[in-house]
CSV table of C-alpha atoms in Angstrom, one decimal:
chain,number,residue,atom,x,y,z
A,312,MET,CA,0.1,128.0,58.9
A,313,LYS,CA,-1.1,129.2,55.6
A,314,ARG,CA,0.3,129.5,52.3
A,315,GLY,CA,2.0,132.3,50.9
A,316,VAL,CA,2.0,135.8,52.4
A,317,SER,CA,4.8,137.1,54.7
A,318,MET,CA,5.2,137.0,58.5
A,319,GLY,CA,3.6,139.3,61.0
A,320,GLN,CA,5.6,140.3,63.8
A,321,ALA,CA,6.3,137.5,66.8
A,322,VAL,CA,6.2,133.7,66.3
A,323,ILE,CA,3.0,131.6,66.7
A,324,THR,CA,1.6,133.2,63.5
A,325,TRP,CA,2.8,131.7,60.5
A,326,SER,CA,2.5,132.6,56.5
A,327,VAL,CA,1.7,130.7,53.7
A,328,ARG,CA,3.8,128.8,52.3
A,329,GLY,CA,6.6,131.3,53.4
A,330,ILE,CA,7.5,131.0,57.3
A,331,VAL,CA,10.0,133.9,58.5
A,332,PRO,CA,11.0,135.1,62.3
A,333,CYS,CA,10.8,138.0,63.7
A,334,LEU,CA,12.0,137.6,67.0
A,335,VAL,CA,15.2,136.1,66.3
A,336,GLY,CA,18.1,136.8,64.1
A,337,ILE,CA,21.7,135.0,63.0
A,338,PHE,CA,24.9,135.1,65.2
A,339,TRP,CA,28.0,137.3,63.7
A,340,LEU,CA,29.9,135.0,63.3
A,341,VAL,CA,30.7,131.1,63.4
A,342,ALA,CA,33.7,130.0,65.4
A,343,GLY,CA,36.9,128.7,63.4
A,344,ALA,CA,34.8,130.3,60.0
A,345,LEU,CA,37.1,132.7,59.2
A,346,PRO,CA,40.8,132.4,58.0
A,347,ALA,CA,43.0,133.2,61.4
A,348,GLU,CA,44.5,136.3,59.0
A,349,ALA,CA,40.7,137.6,58.9
A,350,GLN,CA,40.0,137.1,62.2
A,351,GLN,CA,39.9,140.9,63.1
A,352,ALA,CA,38.3,142.3,60.4
A,353,LYS,CA,36.2,144.9,61.1
A,354,PHE,CA,32.5,144.7,60.2
A,355,THR,CA,31.7,147.8,57.8
A,356,GLY,CA,27.5,148.2,58.5
A,357,ALA,CA,24.5,147.8,55.9
A,358,ALA,CA,25.6,151.2,54.6
A,359,SER,CA,28.9,150.1,53.4
A,360,CYS,CA,26.7,148.6,51.0
A,361,GLY,CA,24.3,150.6,50.2
A,362,ALA,CA,25.3,152.6,47.3
A,363,SER,CA,23.3,152.9,44.3
A,364,ASN,CA,26.5,151.5,42.2
A,365,CYS,CA,26.6,148.5,44.8
A,366,HIS,CA,24.0,146.8,46.0
A,367,GLY,CA,21.8,149.8,46.6
A,368,SER,CA,20.4,149.4,42.6
A,369,THR,CA,17.1,150.9,42.0
A,370,LYS,CA,17.3,149.6,38.7
A,371,PRO,CA,18.2,145.4,39.3
A,372,LYS,CA,20.0,143.4,36.5
A,373,ALA,CA,17.8,140.5,35.1
A,374,ASP,CA,20.1,137.8,36.7
A,375,PHE,CA,22.1,137.6,40.3
A,376,PRO,CA,23.6,139.1,41.9
A,377,LYS,CA,21.0,141.8,40.8
A,378,LEU,CA,22.9,144.6,42.8
A,379,ASP,CA,19.1,145.9,44.8
A,380,GLU,CA,19.9,143.6,47.6
A,381,ASN,CA,20.6,146.1,50.4
A,382,LEU,CA,16.9,147.3,49.6
A,383,GLN,CA,15.6,144.0,49.2
A,384,TRP,CA,16.9,143.7,52.7
A,385,ALA,CA,15.8,146.8,54.4
A,386,LYS,CA,12.1,146.6,52.2
A,387,LYS,CA,11.4,143.2,52.4
A,388,ASP,CA,14.0,140.5,54.7
A,389,LYS,CA,12.2,140.2,58.5
A,390,HIS,CA,16.5,140.4,59.6
A,391,ALA,CA,16.6,144.0,59.2
A,392,GLN,CA,14.0,144.4,61.6
A,393,ALA,CA,15.3,142.3,64.5
A,394,TYR,CA,16.6,145.3,66.2
A,395,ALA,CA,13.6,147.2,66.3
A,396,THR,CA,11.4,144.5,67.3
A,397,LEU,CA,13.6,144.4,71.3
A,398,LEU,CA,12.5,147.9,71.0
A,399,ASN,CA,8.6,146.8,70.6
A,400,GLU,CA,6.1,146.8,73.1
A,401,LYS,CA,3.2,146.2,71.3
A,402,LEU,CA,3.8,143.0,69.2
A,403,LYS,CA,0.9,141.2,68.3
A,404,SER,CA,2.2,138.1,70.0
A,405,GLY,CA,1.8,140.3,73.2
A,406,VAL,CA,5.5,139.8,73.8
A,407,SER,CA,6.9,142.2,75.9
A,408,PRO,CA,10.9,142.3,75.8
A,409,ALA,CA,11.1,144.6,78.7
A,410,LYS,CA,9.4,142.2,80.5
A,411,ILE,CA,11.6,139.2,79.0
A,412,ALA,CA,14.7,141.0,80.0
A,413,LYS,CA,13.7,142.0,83.6
A,414,ALA,CA,12.3,138.3,84.5
A,415,LEU,CA,16.0,137.4,83.0
A,416,SER,CA,17.9,140.8,85.5
A,417,LEU,CA,19.4,142.3,82.0
A,418,ALA,CA,19.0,146.6,82.6
A,419,LYS,CA,17.3,146.3,78.4
A,420,ALA,CA,17.0,143.8,75.8
A,421,GLU,CA,18.7,146.2,73.6
A,422,THR,CA,21.7,146.5,74.9
A,423,SER,CA,22.2,143.1,76.3
A,424,GLU,CA,24.6,140.8,74.8
A,425,ARG,CA,22.1,137.8,75.6
A,426,CYS,CA,19.4,139.9,73.5
A,427,LEU,CA,22.1,141.1,70.7
A,428,THR,CA,23.8,137.7,70.0
A,429,CYS,CA,20.9,137.0,68.1
A,430,HIS,CA,18.9,139.8,67.4
A,431,ALA,CA,21.9,142.5,65.5
A,432,VAL,CA,25.1,141.4,64.6
A,433,ASN,CA,27.1,142.5,67.8
A,434,ALA,CA,30.3,142.8,66.9
A,435,PRO,CA,33.1,144.0,69.5
A,436,ALA,CA,33.6,147.8,70.0
A,437,ASN,CA,36.9,147.6,68.8
A,438,LEU,CA,35.9,145.7,65.0
A,439,ARG,CA,32.8,148.3,64.5
A,440,GLY,CA,34.4,150.2,60.9
A,441,PRO,CA,32.7,154.2,61.0
A,442,LYS,CA,29.5,153.3,59.0
A,443,PHE,CA,28.4,150.4,61.5
A,444,ASP,CA,25.6,151.0,63.3
A,445,VAL,CA,24.2,147.6,65.7
A,446,THR,CA,20.2,149.0,65.6
A,447,GLU,CA,20.6,147.8,61.8
A,448,GLY,CA,19.3,144.5,63.2
A,449,VAL,CA,20.9,141.5,61.5
A,450,HIS,CA,22.5,142.6,58.3
A,451,CYS,CA,25.0,141.9,55.4
A,452,ASP,CA,27.9,141.7,58.0
A,453,GLY,CA,25.8,139.2,60.0
A,454,CYS,CA,25.8,136.1,57.0
A,455,HIS,CA,28.2,137.6,55.4
A,456,GLY,CA,30.9,138.3,57.8
A,457,PRO,CA,33.6,141.3,58.6
A,458,ALA,CA,33.8,142.8,55.3
A,459,GLU,CA,36.5,145.7,55.9
A,460,LYS,CA,39.5,143.7,53.8
A,461,TRP,CA,37.5,142.2,50.9
A,462,LEU,CA,34.4,145.3,50.3
A,463,GLU,CA,36.0,147.6,47.8
A,464,PRO,CA,38.1,145.4,46.2
A,465,HIS,CA,35.2,142.3,45.6
A,466,ALA,CA,33.9,144.6,43.1
A,467,GLU,CA,37.0,144.6,40.9
A,468,LYS,CA,36.8,143.1,37.6
A,469,GLY,CA,39.0,139.2,37.9
A,470,TRP,CA,38.0,139.2,41.5
A,471,THR,CA,36.7,135.7,42.7
A,472,HIS,CA,34.3,134.7,45.3
A,473,GLU,CA,37.2,132.5,46.5
A,474,LYS,CA,39.4,135.5,47.7
A,475,SER,CA,36.7,137.2,49.3
A,476,VAL,CA,36.8,134.2,51.5
A,477,GLN,CA,41.0,134.1,52.2
A,478,LEU,CA,40.2,137.6,53.2
A,479,GLY,CA,37.1,137.1,55.8
A,480,MET,CA,34.0,137.0,54.1
A,481,TYR,CA,31.7,134.0,55.6
A,482,ASP,CA,31.4,131.2,52.6
A,483,THR,CA,27.5,131.3,52.2
A,484,LYS,CA,28.0,129.1,48.8
A,485,ASN,CA,28.8,126.8,50.9
A,486,LEU,CA,25.9,124.7,51.9
A,487,LEU,CA,27.2,123.7,54.9
A,488,LEU,CA,28.1,126.5,56.5
A,489,ARG,CA,25.1,128.6,55.6
A,490,ALA,CA,23.0,125.8,57.5
A,491,GLU,CA,25.6,126.4,60.7
A,492,LYS,CA,24.8,130.2,59.8
A,493,CYS,CA,20.9,129.9,60.5
A,494,VAL,CA,20.6,127.8,62.6
A,495,SER,CA,22.8,129.5,65.2
A,496,CYS,CA,19.9,131.4,66.3
A,497,HIS,CA,17.0,129.8,64.9
A,498,LEU,CA,17.3,126.5,66.7
A,499,GLN,CA,19.1,127.9,69.9
A,500,ILE,CA,17.4,129.5,72.9
A,501,GLU,CA,18.0,128.7,76.5
A,502,ALA,CA,15.5,127.5,78.7
A,503,ASP,CA,15.9,129.7,81.1
A,504,MET,CA,14.9,132.8,78.2
A,505,VAL,CA,11.9,131.0,77.2
A,506,ALA,CA,10.9,130.7,80.9
A,507,ALA,CA,11.1,134.2,81.5
A,508,GLY,CA,8.6,135.3,78.5
A,509,HIS,CA,10.6,134.7,75.3
A,510,PRO,CA,8.2,132.5,72.7
A,511,GLU,CA,9.7,129.4,71.4
A,512,THR,CA,11.8,129.1,68.3
A,513,LEU,CA,10.4,128.3,65.6
A,514,THR,CA,9.8,124.9,63.6
A,515,ILE,CA,12.9,125.8,61.2
A,516,GLU,CA,12.8,123.9,57.4
A,517,LEU,CA,15.6,125.7,56.0
A,518,ASP,CA,14.4,125.7,52.3
A,519,THR,CA,11.4,127.3,53.1
A,520,PHE,CA,12.9,129.9,55.3
A,521,SER,CA,15.6,130.5,52.5
A,522,GLU,CA,12.9,131.0,49.9
A,523,ASN,CA,11.0,133.3,51.8
A,524,MET,CA,13.5,135.9,53.5
A,525,PRO,CA,13.2,136.8,50.2
A,526,PRO,CA,16.2,135.2,48.3
A,527,HIS,CA,18.8,137.4,47.3
A,528,TRP,CA,21.0,134.8,45.9
A,529,GLY,CA,20.7,132.3,42.9
A,530,THR,CA,20.4,128.5,43.0
A,531,LYS,CA,22.3,126.3,40.1
A,532,GLY,CA,21.4,122.7,39.8
A,533,THR,CA,17.9,121.7,39.4
A,534,TRP,CA,17.9,119.1,42.4
A,535,THR,CA,20.2,121.8,44.9
A,536,ARG,CA,17.4,122.4,46.9
A,537,THR,CA,16.6,118.5,47.3
A,538,ARG,CA,20.0,118.8,48.9
A,539,ILE,CA,19.2,121.8,51.0
A,540,TRP,CA,16.2,120.9,52.5
A,541,GLY,CA,17.9,117.2,53.3
A,542,LEU,CA,20.5,119.0,54.8
A,543,GLY,CA,18.5,121.3,56.9
A,544,GLN,CA,16.8,118.6,58.5
A,545,VAL,CA,19.6,116.7,59.7
A,546,ILE,CA,21.5,119.3,61.3
A,547,SER,CA,18.1,120.9,62.4
A,548,LEU,CA,18.0,117.6,64.3
A,549,ARG,CA,21.5,117.7,65.4
A,550,GLU,CA,20.2,120.8,66.9
A,551,SER,CA,17.4,120.0,68.0
A,552,ALA,CA,18.9,117.2,69.8
A,553,LYS,CA,21.2,119.3,71.3
A,554,GLN,CA,18.9,121.8,72.5
A,555,LEU,CA,17.0,118.9,74.6
A,556,GLY,CA,20.7,118.0,75.9
A,557,ALA,CA,21.0,121.3,77.4
A,558,ARG,CA,17.9,121.3,78.8
A,559,ALA,CA,18.2,118.2,80.9
A,560,LYS,CA,21.1,118.8,82.0
A,561,ALA,CA,19.7,122.1,83.1
A,562,ASN,CA,16.7,120.6,85.2
A,563,ALA,CA,14.5,122.5,83.0
A,564,ALA,CA,10.8,122.0,83.8
A,565,GLY,CA,8.8,119.9,82.2
A,566,PRO,CA,6.5,122.0,79.4
A,567,LEU,CA,10.0,122.9,78.2
A,568,MET,CA,11.0,119.4,78.1
A,569,GLU,CA,8.3,118.3,76.1
A,570,GLU,CA,8.9,121.1,73.4
A,571,ALA,CA,12.4,120.2,73.3
A,572,ILE,CA,11.3,116.5,72.5
A,573,GLY,CA,8.9,117.5,70.3
A,574,LYS,CA,11.5,119.3,67.6
A,575,VAL,CA,13.6,116.1,67.9
A,576,ARG,CA,10.7,113.9,66.9
A,577,GLY,CA,9.7,116.3,64.1
A,578,HIS,CA,13.1,117.1,62.7
A,579,PHE,CA,13.7,113.4,62.6
A,580,THR,CA,10.5,112.0,61.0
A,581,MET,CA,11.9,114.4,58.0
A,582,ALA,CA,15.4,113.5,58.2
A,583,LYS,CA,15.0,109.5,58.3
A,584,HIS,CA,13.6,110.5,54.7
A,585,VAL,CA,16.8,111.7,53.2
A,586,LEU,CA,18.8,109.1,55.6
A,587,ALA,CA,17.2,106.3,54.1
A,588,VAL,CA,18.4,107.5,50.9
A,589,THR,CA,21.8,108.2,52.0
A,590,ALA,CA,22.4,106.1,55.4
A,591,PRO,CA,19.6,103.5,55.6
A,592,PRO,CA,21.9,102.1,59.3
A,593,VAL,CA,22.1,105.3,60.8
A,594,ALA,CA,18.6,106.0,60.0
A,595,THR,CA,17.9,103.3,61.6
A,596,SER,CA,19.8,103.5,64.2
A,597,LEU,CA,18.9,107.2,65.3
A,598,GLY,CA,15.0,105.5,65.0
A,599,GLN,CA,15.7,103.5,67.7
A,600,ASP,CA,17.9,106.5,70.0
A,601,VAL,CA,14.6,109.0,69.3
A,602,THR,CA,12.4,106.2,70.9
A,603,ALA,CA,14.2,105.4,73.2
A,604,LEU,CA,14.8,110.2,74.1
A,605,ASN,CA,11.3,109.6,73.8
A,606,ASP,CA,10.7,107.3,76.7
A,607,ALA,CA,13.4,109.0,78.9
A,608,VAL,CA,11.9,112.2,78.5
A,609,ALA,CA,8.2,110.9,79.4
A,610,LYS,CA,9.8,108.9,82.2
A,611,GLY,CA,11.7,112.7,83.5
A,612,ASP,CA,15.0,110.7,83.5
A,613,LYS,CA,17.4,113.6,82.8
A,614,ALA,CA,20.5,111.7,83.2
A,615,ALA,CA,19.2,109.2,80.0
A,616,ALA,CA,18.1,111.8,78.3
A,617,GLN,CA,21.5,113.6,78.3
A,618,THR,CA,23.1,110.5,76.9
A,619,LEU,CA,20.9,110.3,74.4
A,620,ALA,CA,20.4,113.0,73.0
A,621,ALA,CA,24.3,113.5,72.4
A,622,LYS,CA,24.3,110.3,70.8
A,623,ILE,CA,21.9,111.6,68.3
A,624,SER,CA,23.2,114.8,68.0
A,625,THR,CA,27.0,113.5,67.0
A,626,ALA,CA,25.1,110.9,64.4
A,627,ALA,CA,23.0,113.4,62.7
A,628,GLY,CA,26.7,115.8,63.1
A,629,GLN,CA,28.5,113.1,61.4
A,630,GLU,CA,25.7,113.4,58.4
A,631,ALA,CA,25.5,116.3,57.3
A,632,PRO,CA,28.8,117.0,55.8
A,633,LYS,CA,28.4,114.1,53.3
A,634,ILE,CA,24.6,115.1,52.0
A,635,ALA,CA,26.1,118.7,52.2
A,636,THR,CA,27.6,117.3,48.9
A,637,ARG,CA,26.0,114.5,48.1
A,638,GLU,CA,24.0,115.0,44.0
A,639,PHE,CA,20.5,114.3,44.1
A,640,ASP,CA,18.2,113.8,41.3
A,641,GLN,CA,14.7,113.2,40.0
A,642,ALA,CA,14.2,109.8,41.1
A,643,THR,CA,15.6,110.7,44.8
A,644,THR,CA,13.5,113.7,45.0
A,645,GLN,CA,10.0,111.6,44.6
A,646,ARG,CA,11.3,108.7,46.6
A,647,ILE,CA,11.9,111.5,49.3
A,648,ILE,CA,8.2,113.2,48.6
A,649,LYS,CA,6.2,109.6,48.6
A,650,GLY,CA,8.2,109.0,51.7
A,651,VAL,CA,6.8,111.2,53.6
A,652,ALA,CA,3.5,111.5,52.2
A,653,GLY,CA,3.6,107.8,53.1
A,654,ASP,CA,4.6,108.0,56.7
A,655,ALA,CA,1.4,109.9,57.1
A,656,ASP,CA,0.4,107.9,60.7
A,657,ALA,CA,3.5,108.3,62.0
A,658,ILE,CA,4.1,112.1,61.3
A,659,GLY,CA,0.4,112.8,63.1
A,660,ALA,CA,1.8,110.6,66.3
A,661,ALA,CA,4.7,112.5,66.2
A,662,GLY,CA,3.2,115.8,67.1
A,663,VAL,CA,2.5,119.1,65.5
A,664,LYS,CA,6.0,119.9,65.4
A,665,ALA,CA,6.4,117.1,63.0
A,666,ALA,CA,3.0,118.7,61.0
A,667,GLU,CA,4.5,121.3,60.1
A,668,LEU,CA,7.5,120.1,59.1
A,669,ALA,CA,5.5,117.6,57.0
A,670,ALA,CA,3.8,120.4,55.2
A,671,MET,CA,6.7,122.8,54.4
A,672,THR,CA,8.7,120.1,53.1
A,673,LEU,CA,6.1,118.3,50.6
A,674,ASP,CA,5.4,122.3,50.1
A,675,ARG,CA,9.1,122.7,49.2
A,676,LEU,CA,10.0,119.9,47.4
A,677,SER,CA,7.2,119.1,45.0
A,678,SER,CA,7.8,122.9,43.9
A,679,THR,CA,10.9,121.7,43.0
A,680,TYR,CA,10.3,118.0,41.5
A,681,PHE,CA,7.4,119.8,39.3
A,682,LYS,CA,10.0,122.5,38.4
A,683,GLY,CA,12.4,120.2,37.6
A,684,ILE,CA,10.4,117.6,35.5
A,685,ASN,CA,8.8,121.2,33.6
A,686,ALA,CA,5.2,120.5,34.5
A,687,LYS,CA,2.9,121.4,36.9
A,688,ALA,CA,1.3,120.1,39.6
A,689,ASP,CA,-2.2,118.7,39.8
A,690,LYS,CA,-5.2,121.3,41.5
A,691,SER,CA,-5.3,118.4,43.6
A,692,VAL,CA,-2.1,118.3,45.2
A,693,ASN,CA,-2.3,122.1,46.1
A,694,ASP,CA,-5.5,121.8,47.6
A,695,ALA,CA,-4.0,118.9,49.5
A,696,LEU,CA,-0.9,120.7,50.6
A,697,ASP,CA,-3.6,124.2,51.6
A,698,ALA,CA,-5.3,121.4,53.7
A,699,MET,CA,-2.5,120.5,55.6
A,700,PHE,CA,-1.1,124.3,56.4
A,701,GLY,CA,-4.3,124.9,57.4
A,702,ALA,CA,-4.4,121.7,59.9
A,703,VAL,CA,-1.8,123.2,61.5
A,704,GLU,CA,-2.3,127.1,61.2
A,705,ASN,CA,-3.1,127.3,64.8
A,706,PRO,CA,-1.0,124.8,66.8
A,707,ALA,CA,-3.3,124.8,69.6
A,708,LYS,CA,-6.0,123.6,68.0
A,709,TYR,CA,-4.2,121.1,66.0
A,710,ASP,CA,-6.2,117.7,64.9
A,711,ALA,CA,-3.3,114.9,64.3
A,712,LYS,CA,-6.6,112.8,62.3
A,713,GLN,CA,-7.4,115.9,60.4
A,714,PHE,CA,-3.6,116.5,59.3
A,715,VAL,CA,-2.8,112.5,58.8
A,716,ALA,CA,-6.3,113.0,56.5
A,717,GLN,CA,-5.0,115.8,54.6
A,718,LEU,CA,-1.5,114.3,53.9
A,719,LYS,CA,-3.0,110.8,52.3
A,720,ALA,CA,-4.8,112.8,50.7
A,721,PHE,CA,-1.9,114.7,49.3
A,722,ASP,CA,0.2,111.3,48.4
A,723,LYS,CA,-3.4,109.9,46.6
A,724,SER,CA,-3.0,112.7,44.3
A,725,PHE,CA,1.1,113.0,44.0
A,726,LYS,CA,2.3,111.4,40.8
């Protein structure tokens, strides 16, 4: 993992402070998210948003919406390439979509419902508008919902975001709904698909992934990014526990279970620091359950693993709405940063997933912190961050002792 460049094709490769997956997209719909009267609205496709006087302007405004969002998506957002990946047999990772499809007894990856669920906006045939094109990958409709009923009126003077939501727009301004949209693809993949050769999902940190799409929206509030980070970790803990439970139920092989428990440990090592601020008793209880789950996986006790995973998923899920609406400030942001940085030994022991998350967490939260106090980070802080990302650049060569040393260097440098 490095800091600063966008990610190349496939997974396992990471970017410099920027991690965007190329093999996964976003579910076109989160169940129950749309008003009842909008459930049958049609998906209009990216082309319906790309006119020069809409979101395809070559002369963007200074502030959001800049009206060049469609162009930015097409040129820079990896989601635009999600469908094309299914046709690419020369991915840098060596992953073969055709071989995965064959192993799963699917005719073709590019026509399979299982693949299109995340690699495209796979709307039902009767809900596809005249400009809709499934080969466009994960586009506007994938995140914002079917636009048929609000597309034209949302450009009218005096029109509000709330009116669009009532007509079927997915409310991405609601941080909880936004997070749910992202994890619906970025944290869920069935065991049989991984066994067939599909890469495991990346270690996701919501604020990092959002920042490196790149974003085509503004974030209001000095400390809102702290909330986004905390919400992302709690929801990711919920989803990673849910995934482990599903794999235990399916009697998945040892390596798949190890991968799953690594995600749970990793997200808990971050989530516990926001929960220590928002719900200390929950942080303690979850810590005990994660330890017990780790033991159950190590012993191969799938029944106990299912029970504990469900308990962890439920508890984390209950905290997510609270964090989504909680106000954070300079003091809590600083406390979380120092908490993560001071937890070096535990993070090192939790595995490479935890280390990856710690690097992303401290990168994003320190950026938020110094911007919030209108100051620049010392060179030693940036050097420590660079070293942490370097330590996890190649997961296969991850050295826990090296990472712990760099994390402690950050802790010493951050004031």
